[in-house]
């Protein structure tokens, strides 16, 4: 057995598509317009499914989850973070932890899903 796909629910699937393609350049492999999309991220696919009808009219919908998507990057994390901030993406400070050979930086997509950039220290 292996984990092959993570599905997150969202309100505006078209906007999530634009966000993840423009920020991370992820290839789209499945789509039902405004309802469903799947990105190829390597070993695990990320899918977005439109929330059920009963939640669609909630103006203040925001994802509340204990899930965090982690994207390993080769580009300098500080430079990548600045590029995202220039695109109005909410980003936290870059951090590291004793005993870990990585730098980390959390961000938030347009619907409140948390993602993390991870870069191996040089």
C-alpha positions as MATLAB code, in Angstrom:
seq = 'XXXXXXXXXXXXXXXXXXXXXXXXXXXXXXXXXXXXXXXXXXXXXXXXXXXXXXXXXXXXXXXXXXXXXXXXXXXXXXXXXXXXXXXXXXXXXXXXXXXXXXXXXXXXXXXXXXXXXXXXXX';
ca = [
       0.000    0.000    0.000;
       1.090    3.595   -0.626;
      -0.432    7.042   -0.312;
      -1.216    8.261   -3.818;
      -3.460   11.327   -3.462;
      -4.442   14.004   -0.959;
      -7.810   15.713   -1.477;
      -8.538   19.148   -0.069;
     -11.931   20.798   -0.243;
     -12.361   24.366   -1.443;
     -14.906   26.938   -2.470;
     -13.322   28.428   -5.590;
     -11.665   25.606   -7.507;
     -10.787   27.816  -10.487;
      -8.924   30.262   -8.253;
      -7.105   27.413   -6.478;
      -6.056   26.116   -9.897;
      -4.555   29.485  -10.825;
      -2.849   29.800   -7.424;
      -1.103   26.421   -7.457;
      -0.156   26.585  -11.130;
       1.229   30.126  -10.884;
       3.057   29.620   -7.580;
       4.376   26.068   -7.933;
       3.998   25.427  -11.681;
       2.224   22.120  -10.980;
       1.047   20.106  -13.991;
      -2.721   19.607  -14.101;
      -3.660   15.985  -14.829;
      -7.436   15.923  -14.209;
     -10.123   18.573  -14.215;
     -13.868   18.981  -14.043;
     -14.255   22.722  -14.448;
     -15.121   24.515  -11.175;
     -15.615   21.168   -9.363;
     -12.459   19.049   -9.333;
      -8.794   19.210  -10.225;
      -5.737   17.063   -9.670;
      -2.093   18.145   -9.817;
       0.850   15.852  -10.391;
       3.372   16.615   -7.657;
       5.538   13.536   -8.054;
       4.845   10.548   -5.827;
       1.618   12.010   -4.399;
      -1.107   13.860   -6.289;
      -2.889   16.869   -4.788;
      -6.565   17.151   -5.615;
      -9.071   19.912   -4.897;
     -12.787   19.124   -4.672;
     -15.443   21.817   -4.521;
     -17.189   21.964   -1.155;
     -20.756   20.717   -0.914;
     -23.702   22.883   -1.931;
     -24.645   23.618    1.687;
     -21.372   25.534    2.280;
     -21.052   27.374   -1.041;
     -22.989   30.473    0.006;
     -20.926   31.062    3.156;
     -19.092   34.288    2.417;
     -16.524   33.725    5.139;
     -15.572   30.164    4.133;
     -11.992   29.426    5.114;
     -10.295   26.054    5.290;
      -9.697   24.862    8.841;
      -7.511   21.806    8.817;
      -4.594   20.194   10.531;
      -3.143   19.297    7.110;
      -0.041   20.989    5.741;
       1.236   20.524    2.193;
       5.049   20.506    2.093;
       6.863   21.476   -1.095;
      10.573   20.669   -1.250;
      12.342   23.348   -3.277;
      15.841   23.696   -4.712;
      15.653   27.477   -5.182;
      16.877   29.698   -2.339;
      14.011   29.740    0.169;
      14.391   33.460    0.976;
      14.181   34.416   -2.703;
      11.225   32.068   -3.313;
       9.452   33.490   -0.238;
       9.945   37.063   -1.495;
       8.508   36.141   -4.906;
       5.395   34.770   -3.187;
       5.018   37.869   -1.015;
       5.222   40.005   -4.182;
       2.250   37.963   -5.458;
       0.363   38.801   -2.223;
       0.719   35.301   -0.781;
       0.611   35.265    3.027;
       4.011   33.983    4.164;
       5.615   33.494    7.572;
       9.307   33.941    8.364;
      11.907   31.368    7.350;
      12.861   29.198   10.304;
      15.141   26.316   11.182;
      15.404   23.925   14.085;
      18.453   22.574   15.888;
      19.390   19.152   14.584;
      17.540   19.556   11.260;
      19.429   20.255    8.054;
      16.494   22.148    6.500;
      15.017   25.628    6.319;
      11.225   25.957    6.507;
       8.695   28.629    5.649;
       4.915   28.355    6.020;
       2.423   30.090    3.768;
      -1.303   30.174    3.172;
      -3.203   29.704   -0.074;
      -6.223   31.784   -1.073;
      -8.619   29.592    0.922;
      -6.579   29.238    4.086;
      -4.841   25.927    3.371;
      -1.383   25.940    4.953;
       1.625   24.936    2.880;
       5.290   24.801    3.737;
       8.416   25.392    1.701;
      11.293   23.139    2.691;
      14.882   23.611    1.505;
      17.930   21.565    2.458;
      20.612   23.801    3.956;
      23.632   24.332    1.723;
];
